[in-house]
Amino acid sequence: MQALVIVAHGSHLNPDSSTPTYRHADTIRATGAFDEVRTGFWKEEPHLREVLRTTEADEVYVVPLFVSEGYFTEQVIPRELRLSGWDVEQWGSDGLSADQATLTAADTGQTVHYCGPVGTHEAMTDVLVRRAETVTGDPDVGEGFGFAVVGHGTERNENSAKAIEYHADRIRELDRFDEVRALYMDEDPEVDDLPEFFESDDVVLVPLFIADGFHTQEDIPEDVGLTDDYREGYDVPATVDGVRVWYAGAVGTEPLLADVVLERAADAGADVENALESVRETTRVATGD
Amino acid sequence: MADRAPAAAPADPPDVTLGGAAFDALVRALDAGESVDHGGFTARPADADGDGYVVETAAGERREGLSESGLHELASEHAAAVTDWHFLTERVGEGGPRADFVRWLEGVDVHGVDAEGVIARYAALADGAAREWGQLLVSVRLGDRGDRVYEVRHADEAGADAADLDGHDDPLEARRLVKFDDDDRYRPLKTAPTLPTGWVFADLDHRGVYETVETVYPATVANWHREREGELDVNHWRETMGRQSGIYGVIQTWDRGEGHEHVNWVAEATCDDSQCLKRREWEYDEETDLDVDGGDGVFPCREPCSLVVSAARKWTKLEGETERTYEFELTPSEKEQVETIIDAVADDRTDEIREADVYEGANRYRTRFLRAKRFDEAGNLCGVPTEPDEE
Ligand code: SF4
């Protein structure tokens, strides 16, 4: 028996925080690759502290639905899951390369393959691009378009900026968009000045966030100038200083993210058979609708 | 429920038919060399020198050398015992929270699995047995082949016609159903007694009922099961706060070794049965019990939850302030009115106070009058500034 447990932050205040986690869990559950697919949260229930005891399998793949390595993936999650003997060195990561560590959960005795976060997996680049396709409704979007990945800066966590840079570089290497930039919310180059960094008339703006919430629905739309008041919403695209900004909202809501979760588990040794194919197939409908 | 048939006489088990699946499982078990002893029906393969199957019944009957069809005939006569064995042993299995919960629902721990126990349970199940789990009413009834059909709904709607409720069959739909209360407010605590009404899962199997209940109240069955096994791992206030880090690390400073009154207040504020249906089993620490009641919930709470941890962080900061003496001029009725308003908010009663009920201190007009009279332009009660130097 193998189980997949997707762990995420959750929220006491924002009812939508858990939505992407549930949706990706459902997509993977439907493939039948795991005997069980469960979700656990830091701020919702089942809590990280108790999610493993809701899981019957003795072999568990835990995938953090977080955008970068840092405090949550290195300290909070392993501690709350009671992963005996956890040491971040087991990931041997440079801040981007965490893959997996095999540990035992002290309270349940389960074997836990603790995976790196989805946000730093190379497959996340594909999700960012897919997000651009979804928001423009054009599966071939690229020519004539700039692409901006936005996230927190180094202030909170230096690895957060690393992940943004990493994906921006990878998207640039695709040679598909005219320009690609990494932008930040709390440091230069700041997302507030988006039009200054692009020559293209059209720019897709994708936040590297898991769920839509305060940052993606209030902060960024106002900072970029898509709207004066987030409560009134914004147009897609919205024109800011002559640039048409196609604001995509949190990348984590893109159905293809389920594929990254599966990749993480597969990299850690989970037997996912044809599930990867099937998830890529079923999430494809998102394009162009 | 009103439309349920009266209970059958205990000595007279309801008619169940031995289904093919149950009989096949019996044959499989016996052919694998196992013996079956359940509900007064005992069957085993013949010894090495014999042939066929051996069956003994509670009525004292003993048959040897039975062929498969002979076995079928006897098993059919004892369909209640055989289907019960098949359900509990083969389908539900043994051990773990799900199996324990399914057994508890139909009172296996009360009635047992001997001949009388099966009869008593089948009689009760034919009528439909129901138990409450938080605000859920979980019912189970017997299908005509000894299978079980489960239903889950809000306990306040016990008497409602299922056709008047929104029917669901996928347990995962419960995630969406329980996200908001009946007033459309987000429910951050799944075990708050604000479960919305208007829905039913009418046709679940034993896996579905467990999944549904665990979706509405996550990990409650898991922890209840541990408690029944004597293995509930309670983490008390001090160890839980001691474990916190990052922005929550500050909570540790609230415990100054000067008693645990502050934790009594936390538990009274958040864990009371009026706020949360879990039965609080955590205390201040291993040695020091809190002075407030943990509640009567069927499922336990094993450590302060994330909502309590978040609130405790705020309280730690607020409680770091030093007290001051303020002087306010109020009439006796105004003093009482302030207390009534605090009570009304704390008991979430403001919605119930009628618009024109000016006899109620927390009434909106009464409260607006008090504000008009006693607040200055800066919103200070009786014109007394919060900081003395603001004067
Ligand atoms: S800590 Fe209190 S409020 Fe939180 S789940 Fe336990 S009993 Fe309920």
XYZ file of C-alpha atoms and ligand atoms in Angstrom:
688
model
C 0.000 0.000 0.000
C 1.330 3.422 -0.907
C -0.297 6.709 0.010
C 0.226 10.243 -1.164
C -0.141 13.021 1.368
C -0.160 16.560 0.019
C 0.636 19.114 2.716
C -0.138 22.808 2.431
C -0.431 25.946 4.487
C -4.202 26.485 4.640
C -5.820 29.462 6.344
C -8.068 30.382 9.259
C -9.385 33.356 7.300
C -9.359 32.581 3.592
C -11.774 29.824 2.542
C -10.079 29.460 -0.856
C -6.663 28.643 0.512
C -7.263 24.888 0.564
C -9.046 24.749 -2.804
C -6.016 24.048 -5.037
C -4.763 21.411 -2.608
C -8.082 19.584 -2.734
C -8.311 19.906 -6.493
C -4.850 18.496 -7.196
C -5.463 15.687 -4.719
C -8.663 14.832 -6.586
C -6.886 14.810 -9.949
C -4.277 12.395 -8.641
C -6.809 10.276 -6.792
C -8.664 9.789 -10.048
C -5.573 8.216 -11.645
C -5.670 5.400 -9.096
C -1.874 5.472 -8.769
C -2.085 5.590 -4.970
C -4.182 3.498 -2.607
C -4.934 6.688 -0.713
C -4.513 10.376 -1.411
C -4.850 12.637 1.616
C -4.365 16.303 2.376
C -2.997 17.925 5.534
C -2.588 21.540 6.575
C -0.750 23.832 8.950
C -3.827 25.992 9.581
C -6.686 23.665 8.727
C -7.758 20.137 9.485
C -6.564 17.499 9.359
C -3.559 19.277 10.789
C -0.035 18.248 9.757
C 0.214 16.828 13.239
C -2.557 14.318 12.596
C -2.721 13.718 8.867
C -0.524 10.619 8.936
C -2.846 8.861 11.350
C -5.703 9.351 8.903
C -3.639 7.398 6.363
C -3.811 3.596 6.410
C -0.845 2.824 4.145
C 2.552 2.145 5.697
C 4.468 3.719 2.822
C 3.681 7.412 2.497
C 4.910 10.005 0.009
C 4.608 13.487 1.460
C 4.710 16.343 -1.037
C 4.697 19.933 0.275
C 2.557 22.285 -1.763
C 4.928 25.175 -1.104
C 6.742 27.374 -3.598
C 10.211 27.226 -2.134
C 12.439 25.551 0.398
C 12.583 27.327 3.713
C 11.123 27.530 7.190
C 8.017 25.460 6.444
C 9.590 22.692 4.426
C 12.737 22.482 6.541
C 11.379 22.947 10.045
C 7.638 23.072 10.481
C 6.480 20.177 8.319
C 9.073 17.598 9.466
C 8.542 18.592 13.088
C 4.751 18.451 12.939
C 4.774 15.152 11.040
C 7.160 13.859 13.695
C 9.729 12.607 11.211
C 12.321 10.963 13.423
C 15.890 12.047 12.919
C 15.074 14.657 10.283
C 17.974 16.851 9.373
C 17.761 19.252 6.470
C 21.177 17.932 5.362
C 19.348 14.806 4.241
C 18.043 16.792 1.317
C 21.586 17.935 0.521
C 20.019 20.911 -1.172
C 21.470 24.161 -2.435
C 18.082 25.756 -1.846
C 16.615 24.453 -5.079
C 17.528 20.804 -5.292
C 15.698 19.105 -2.399
C 14.481 15.759 -3.708
C 13.488 13.389 -0.935
C 14.490 11.870 2.389
C 13.183 8.597 3.779
C 12.254 8.725 7.467
C 9.981 7.109 9.997
C 7.025 8.928 11.527
C 7.483 8.581 15.276
C 3.800 8.325 16.172
C 2.565 5.989 13.441
C 5.664 4.034 12.456
C 4.960 4.742 8.777
C 7.799 5.025 6.306
C 7.657 8.558 5.000
C 9.324 9.729 1.816
C 9.556 13.403 2.494
C 9.797 15.204 -0.835
C 11.016 18.652 -1.790
C 8.385 21.333 -2.425
C 6.551 21.507 -5.748
C 7.772 25.045 -6.394
C 11.388 24.088 -7.055
C 10.729 21.096 -9.297
C 11.708 21.623 -12.909
C 8.209 20.583 -14.011
C 6.916 23.726 -12.323
C 8.288 25.678 -15.275
C 5.759 23.900 -17.494
C 2.971 24.872 -15.121
C 3.984 28.533 -15.285
C 3.909 28.383 -19.072
C 0.602 26.536 -18.997
C -0.755 29.274 -16.790
C 0.159 31.790 -19.490
C -1.676 29.690 -22.053
C -4.719 29.491 -19.808
C -4.922 33.190 -19.046
C -4.477 34.237 -22.668
C -6.606 31.401 -24.008
C -3.843 30.757 -26.535
C -1.991 27.419 -26.426
C 0.748 28.946 -28.573
C 1.203 32.185 -26.668
C 4.770 33.452 -26.778
C 5.591 35.636 -29.750
C 5.073 39.315 -29.007
C 4.620 38.548 -25.303
C 6.745 39.214 -22.262
C 6.579 36.863 -19.274
C 6.944 37.977 -15.660
C 7.224 35.545 -12.742
C 6.562 37.288 -9.456
C 7.113 36.176 -5.886
C 8.257 37.339 -2.494
C 11.806 38.571 -2.469
C 14.676 37.482 -0.300
C 13.414 39.414 2.709
C 11.376 36.531 3.979
C 13.406 33.718 2.602
C 16.374 33.778 0.261
C 15.274 30.547 -1.377
C 12.058 32.172 -2.488
C 13.987 34.444 -4.860
C 16.107 31.489 -6.019
C 13.003 29.619 -7.121
C 11.702 32.638 -9.039
C 15.044 33.120 -10.796
C 15.298 29.441 -11.563
C 11.994 29.294 -13.393
C 12.506 32.635 -15.117
C 15.806 31.290 -16.489
C 14.198 28.098 -17.645
C 11.361 29.918 -19.375
C 13.908 32.177 -21.077
C 15.763 29.107 -22.345
C 12.591 27.938 -24.069
C 13.015 30.905 -26.386
C 9.294 31.148 -26.617
C 8.488 34.535 -25.077
C 10.120 37.754 -26.280
C 11.276 38.719 -22.778
C 11.267 36.985 -19.406
C 11.765 38.711 -16.040
C 11.756 37.705 -12.397
C 10.014 40.359 -10.297
C 9.493 40.683 -6.562
C 6.958 42.085 -4.174
C 9.334 43.507 -1.615
C 12.598 44.247 -3.423
C 14.026 45.280 -6.782
C 13.116 44.643 -9.499
C 9.697 45.380 -8.032
C 6.497 44.221 -9.617
C 5.085 47.727 -9.024
C 7.273 48.995 -11.857
C 6.390 46.197 -14.260
C 5.991 48.358 -17.405
C 9.548 49.667 -16.995
C 11.030 46.214 -17.387
C 9.287 45.256 -20.609
C 9.312 46.436 -24.193
C 6.560 44.065 -25.325
C 3.023 45.391 -25.572
C 1.680 42.277 -23.878
C 3.016 40.787 -20.661
C 1.781 37.707 -18.850
C 2.203 38.093 -15.098
C 2.223 34.851 -13.115
C 2.666 34.847 -9.317
C 4.592 31.875 -7.963
C 2.058 31.267 -5.203
C 0.106 28.149 -4.332
C -3.275 29.614 -3.515
C -5.077 32.810 -4.310
C -5.391 35.042 -1.294
C -4.324 38.368 0.114
C -1.068 38.631 -1.876
C -2.360 37.522 -5.253
C -5.837 39.035 -5.100
C -5.238 42.285 -3.229
C -1.545 43.243 -3.081
C -0.313 42.448 -6.566
C -3.336 43.761 -8.534
C -3.132 47.074 -6.650
C 0.679 47.316 -6.695
C 0.838 46.717 -10.430
C -2.009 49.141 -11.003
C -4.446 46.659 -12.531
C -7.045 48.254 -10.280
C -7.222 50.985 -7.665
C -9.348 48.896 -5.385
C -9.067 45.113 -5.439
C -12.701 44.799 -4.365
C -13.729 46.133 -7.739
C -11.712 43.474 -9.550
C -9.553 44.002 -12.636
C -9.649 43.295 -16.329
C -7.609 40.609 -18.052
C -5.761 42.027 -19.807
C -5.590 45.376 -18.034
C -3.610 48.180 -19.611
C -0.996 49.784 -17.364
C 1.195 52.530 -18.822
C 0.554 51.231 -22.309
C 1.342 47.612 -21.453
C -1.406 45.013 -21.634
C -0.911 42.965 -18.457
C -2.401 39.475 -18.495
C -2.563 38.739 -14.798
C -2.840 35.001 -14.196
C -3.370 34.730 -10.432
C -1.630 32.057 -8.376
C 0.126 29.442 -10.507
C -0.862 26.842 -7.906
C -4.463 26.930 -9.086
C -3.433 25.643 -12.517
C -4.670 22.049 -12.896
C -1.311 20.919 -14.317
C 0.254 21.442 -10.882
C -1.030 17.955 -10.062
C 1.633 16.725 -12.471
C 4.400 18.301 -10.376
C 3.041 16.659 -7.240
C 3.158 13.313 -9.021
C 6.662 13.967 -10.356
C 7.850 14.659 -6.819
C 6.407 11.396 -5.558
C 7.735 9.476 -8.557
C 11.222 10.937 -8.043
C 11.020 9.664 -4.482
C 10.275 6.168 -5.698
C 6.486 6.017 -5.831
C 5.101 3.673 -8.424
C 2.879 5.986 -10.437
C 2.561 3.812 -13.552
C 0.804 5.775 -16.259
C -0.541 8.420 -13.946
C 1.845 11.094 -15.205
C 0.575 10.664 -18.744
C -3.006 10.660 -17.641
C -2.680 13.789 -15.500
C -1.012 15.667 -18.336
C -3.852 14.550 -20.553
C -6.726 15.417 -18.207
C -5.376 18.810 -17.211
C -4.830 19.797 -20.822
C -8.465 20.848 -21.251
C -7.621 23.897 -19.182
C -5.961 25.387 -22.230
C -8.039 27.649 -24.338
C -11.153 27.640 -22.214
C -36.843 8.223 12.555
C -40.582 8.341 12.251
C -40.847 6.108 9.209
C -38.859 3.250 10.687
C -40.486 -0.106 11.383
C -40.753 -1.123 15.046
C -37.937 -3.328 16.344
C -38.236 -7.005 15.577
C -38.453 -9.306 18.577
C -34.853 -10.058 19.587
C -35.218 -13.840 19.235
C -36.328 -13.501 15.658
C -33.536 -12.275 13.377
C -34.662 -10.453 10.261
C -34.709 -12.377 7.028
C -31.469 -12.025 5.214
C -30.443 -13.934 2.147
C -27.012 -15.465 1.929
C -25.421 -13.666 -0.995
C -22.963 -15.264 -3.380
C -20.114 -13.070 -2.170
C -20.545 -14.127 1.446
C -20.775 -17.817 0.581
C -17.797 -17.665 -1.777
C -15.767 -15.998 0.960
C -16.778 -18.767 3.375
C -15.700 -21.488 0.959
C -12.476 -19.645 0.250
C -11.655 -19.375 3.942
C -12.420 -23.043 4.629
C -10.503 -24.219 1.570
C -7.546 -22.204 2.810
C -7.666 -24.329 5.943
C -9.191 -21.669 8.181
C -12.121 -22.245 10.476
C -14.976 -19.822 10.951
C -16.672 -19.343 14.316
C -19.163 -16.523 14.298
C -22.674 -15.924 15.563
C -23.148 -19.510 16.707
C -22.134 -20.913 13.337
C -18.901 -22.875 13.309
C -17.403 -24.303 10.140
C -14.056 -25.852 9.342
C -12.550 -28.091 6.725
C -12.552 -31.792 7.595
C -9.435 -33.252 9.202
C -6.760 -34.706 6.946
C -8.403 -38.147 6.903
C -11.928 -36.815 6.322
C -13.794 -35.221 3.460
C -15.754 -32.041 2.909
C -16.698 -29.552 5.613
C -17.682 -29.803 9.272
C -20.380 -27.483 10.628
C -21.648 -27.007 14.174
C -24.403 -24.634 15.189
C -25.438 -23.005 18.440
C -28.555 -25.171 18.424
C -26.307 -28.206 18.961
C -26.485 -29.498 15.421
C -23.305 -31.092 14.049
C -22.761 -32.207 10.452
C -19.670 -33.740 8.943
C -18.531 -34.552 5.446
C -20.603 -31.788 3.937
C -20.331 -31.093 0.243
C -20.290 -27.510 -1.004
C -24.031 -27.639 -1.611
C -24.598 -29.131 1.833
C -22.518 -26.321 3.269
C -24.568 -23.821 1.283
C -27.800 -25.207 2.660
C -26.644 -24.902 6.272
C -25.018 -21.534 5.732
C -28.262 -20.259 4.212
C -30.139 -21.376 7.301
C -27.664 -19.306 9.294
C -27.477 -16.443 6.867
C -27.381 -13.806 9.626
C -24.263 -15.338 11.197
C -22.509 -15.960 7.887
C -23.265 -12.545 6.386
C -22.210 -10.871 9.635
C -18.946 -12.810 9.595
C -18.420 -11.885 5.973
C -19.126 -8.220 6.591
C -17.094 -7.746 9.751
C -14.189 -10.045 9.092
C -13.775 -10.082 5.348
C -15.047 -6.722 4.203
C -14.404 -4.361 7.099
C -11.427 -6.227 8.491
C -9.900 -5.964 11.932
C -7.923 -3.269 13.665
C -7.536 0.397 12.881
C -9.891 3.353 13.192
C -12.236 2.468 10.335
C -12.929 -1.058 11.526
C -13.392 0.134 15.087
C -15.794 2.876 14.030
C -17.906 0.590 11.851
C -18.215 -1.886 14.732
C -19.062 0.853 17.206
C -21.805 2.192 14.946
C -23.711 -1.061 15.161
C -22.816 -1.865 18.729
C -20.476 -4.807 18.191
C -18.708 -3.786 21.391
C -22.021 -3.988 23.274
C -23.623 -7.049 21.699
C -20.622 -9.025 20.533
C -20.496 -11.598 17.739
C -21.911 -14.689 19.424
C -25.296 -16.121 18.401
C -27.295 -13.765 20.594
C -25.166 -10.793 19.695
C -25.739 -11.278 15.988
C -29.475 -11.688 16.480
C -29.710 -8.599 18.653
C -27.675 -6.509 16.259
C -29.503 -7.713 13.166
C -32.822 -6.975 14.829
C -31.637 -3.464 15.680
C -30.114 -2.937 12.238
C -33.282 -4.021 10.482
C -34.989 -1.219 12.325
C -32.083 1.117 11.672
C -29.532 2.023 14.322
C -28.216 5.563 14.665
C -25.479 7.259 16.647
C -24.408 10.851 16.994
C -20.877 11.971 16.208
C -20.515 15.652 16.981
C -23.430 17.224 15.147
C -23.681 14.297 12.764
C -26.297 11.612 12.890
C -24.876 8.416 11.449
C -27.438 5.713 10.711
C -26.947 2.168 9.561
C -29.488 -0.312 8.310
C -29.345 -3.826 7.027
C -29.615 -4.656 3.342
C -31.408 -7.885 2.429
C -28.110 -9.721 1.880
C -26.675 -8.689 5.190
C -24.864 -5.737 3.691
C -24.979 -2.409 5.513
C -26.282 0.856 4.170
C -25.170 4.014 5.950
C -26.612 7.475 6.033
C -25.031 10.687 7.343
C -26.883 13.939 7.987
C -27.044 16.810 10.480
C -28.397 15.548 13.810
C -30.847 18.458 13.982
C -32.486 17.058 10.865
C -33.010 13.580 12.274
C -36.700 13.678 11.430
C -36.413 15.308 8.021
C -37.485 13.430 4.925
C -34.291 12.614 3.010
C -36.018 13.761 -0.173
C -36.179 17.278 1.273
C -32.420 17.387 1.785
C -29.707 17.770 -0.876
C -28.465 14.273 -1.550
C -24.783 13.479 -2.037
C -22.879 10.278 -2.576
C -19.191 11.205 -2.848
C -17.730 11.612 0.667
C -15.316 14.251 -0.655
C -18.246 16.531 -1.400
C -18.449 17.010 2.340
C -15.347 19.225 2.124
C -17.373 21.855 0.307
C -20.545 21.326 2.330
C -18.933 22.006 5.686
C -16.737 24.931 4.656
C -19.379 27.537 5.508
C -22.033 27.644 8.209
C -25.717 28.255 7.560
C -25.008 32.012 7.634
C -22.316 31.580 4.969
C -19.479 32.267 7.364
C -16.214 30.385 6.806
C -15.675 27.683 9.422
C -11.948 27.638 10.278
C -12.526 25.038 12.992
C -14.163 21.916 11.631
C -15.399 20.797 15.040
C -17.136 24.092 15.851
C -20.838 23.432 16.547
C -21.829 25.346 13.426
C -22.265 22.472 11.030
C -24.555 23.573 8.209
C -27.832 21.771 7.544
C -29.753 20.752 4.477
C -27.778 17.822 3.076
C -27.666 14.057 3.354
C -25.403 11.209 2.280
C -28.094 8.594 2.013
C -26.442 5.532 0.569
C -22.904 4.914 1.759
C -20.993 1.710 2.311
C -18.711 1.162 5.291
C -15.791 2.902 3.609
C -17.923 5.798 2.486
C -19.364 6.409 5.937
C -15.909 6.510 7.473
C -14.597 8.855 4.779
C -17.594 11.142 5.108
C -17.318 11.414 8.878
C -13.558 11.930 8.673
C -14.059 14.624 6.061
C -16.583 16.507 8.182
C -14.510 16.067 11.345
C -10.950 15.232 10.252
C -8.898 12.825 12.366
C -11.657 12.509 14.976
C -12.154 8.802 14.349
C -8.404 8.246 14.298
C -7.921 9.871 17.704
C -11.061 8.355 19.216
C -9.758 4.950 18.177
C -6.388 5.604 19.791
C -8.132 6.656 22.950
C -10.158 3.424 23.017
C -6.939 1.485 22.616
C -5.453 3.432 25.518
C -2.933 4.997 23.154
C -4.038 8.585 22.804
C -0.917 10.720 22.727
C -1.992 13.842 24.551
C 0.286 16.866 24.264
C -0.449 19.361 26.972
C -0.370 23.132 26.710
C 3.213 23.604 27.841
C 4.790 21.042 25.548
C 2.707 22.239 22.604
C 3.633 25.882 23.107
C 7.227 24.872 23.803
C 7.343 23.251 20.365
C 6.235 26.394 18.518
C 8.766 28.384 16.543
C 8.889 31.383 14.248
C 6.195 33.938 15.016
C 4.569 31.534 17.489
C 7.708 31.056 19.581
C 6.675 34.052 21.695
C 3.795 32.103 23.295
C 6.260 30.280 25.549
C 6.890 33.559 27.350
C 3.259 33.630 28.464
C 3.969 30.693 30.804
C 5.935 32.349 33.552
C 5.660 29.611 36.133
C 3.120 31.737 38.005
C 0.204 29.411 37.589
C -2.027 28.448 34.740
C -4.962 30.808 35.102
C -4.303 32.245 31.649
C -4.679 28.797 30.129
C -7.968 28.318 31.965
C -9.159 31.451 30.203
C -7.971 30.159 26.830
C -9.763 26.852 27.310
C -12.912 28.583 28.480
C -12.792 30.948 25.514
C -12.121 28.427 22.762
C -12.618 24.821 23.873
C -15.947 24.974 25.675
C -18.591 22.689 24.151
C -20.399 25.794 22.928
C -17.348 26.542 20.742
C -15.843 23.172 19.885
C -17.267 19.663 20.034
C -14.001 17.929 20.790
C -13.538 16.816 24.384
C -10.407 18.602 25.545
C -8.006 16.072 27.024
C -4.974 18.346 27.165
C -4.203 20.203 30.382
C -1.624 22.746 31.441
C 1.009 20.051 31.822
C 1.272 16.442 32.874
C 0.916 17.383 36.564
C -1.399 20.370 36.390
C -5.000 20.027 35.296
C -6.932 23.043 34.136
C -9.881 24.131 36.261
C -12.350 24.267 33.396
C -14.329 21.347 32.091
C -13.054 19.569 28.979
C -16.557 18.954 27.651
C -18.597 15.845 26.836
C -17.692 15.284 23.205
C -17.482 11.711 21.964
C -14.103 12.347 20.311
C -11.061 13.733 22.130
C -8.821 16.716 21.492
C -5.204 15.719 22.027
C -3.414 19.057 21.851
C -4.148 22.763 21.433
C -5.170 23.234 17.797
C -3.779 25.770 15.328
C -6.623 28.170 16.003
C -5.803 28.176 19.705
C -2.101 28.580 18.952
C -2.812 31.591 16.708
C -5.113 33.178 19.283
C -2.609 32.478 22.056
C 0.012 34.424 20.141
C -2.268 37.449 20.130
C -3.149 36.979 23.793
C 0.519 36.645 24.722
C 1.116 40.086 23.275
C -2.017 41.619 24.807
C -1.371 40.077 28.200
C 2.116 41.566 28.239
C 0.539 44.973 28.907
C 0.416 46.310 32.446
C -2.924 47.093 33.975
C -4.003 50.662 34.640
C -6.795 52.234 36.605
C -9.368 54.115 34.577
C -12.295 56.018 35.967
C -15.593 55.944 34.089
C -18.889 57.536 35.077
C -21.726 55.128 34.273
C -25.217 54.596 35.636
C -25.793 51.153 37.196
C -27.862 50.184 34.180
C -25.116 51.294 31.838
C -22.549 49.180 33.664
C -24.874 46.204 33.345
C -25.489 47.016 29.729
C -21.754 46.878 28.985
C -21.685 43.432 30.569
C -24.718 42.345 28.558
C -23.066 43.452 25.320
C -19.917 41.496 26.128
C -22.024 38.438 26.898
C -24.004 38.788 23.696
C -20.872 38.904 21.538
C -19.156 36.116 23.471
C -22.199 33.882 23.142
C -22.710 34.840 19.487
C -26.215 35.991 20.315
C -26.294 39.368 18.560
C -28.173 37.966 15.566
C -31.006 36.800 17.788
C -31.703 40.161 19.384
C -34.768 41.662 17.816
C -34.608 45.073 16.214
C -37.138 46.688 18.530
C -36.302 44.763 21.692
C -35.126 47.776 23.667
C -35.432 45.755 26.871
C -32.322 43.868 25.784
C -29.062 45.646 26.667
C -27.256 44.409 23.567
C -30.019 45.656 21.280
C -28.652 47.812 18.488
C -30.665 50.952 19.355
C -29.763 50.609 23.025
C -26.107 50.200 22.111
C -26.172 53.156 19.717
C -27.769 55.274 22.427
C -25.012 54.305 24.844
C -22.385 55.179 22.263
C -24.041 58.514 21.433
C -24.134 59.425 25.092
C -20.852 58.052 26.420
C -18.288 58.192 23.592
C -16.409 61.342 22.657
C -15.542 62.140 19.016
C -12.381 60.025 19.279
C -14.406 56.984 20.361
C -13.215 57.080 23.972
C -15.574 55.647 26.553
C -16.765 58.522 28.802
C -14.125 60.699 27.181
C -11.349 58.854 29.028
C -8.314 58.461 26.734
C -6.598 55.075 26.504
C -3.153 56.604 26.995
C -3.010 59.137 29.853
C -0.830 61.572 27.876
C -3.441 61.825 25.125
C -5.416 64.220 27.313
S -7.798 23.022 21.230
Fe -9.842 23.485 21.937
S -10.804 24.536 20.224
Fe -9.007 23.521 19.416
S -9.778 21.544 18.710
Fe -9.077 21.234 20.802
S -10.880 21.509 22.065
Fe -11.331 22.362 20.060
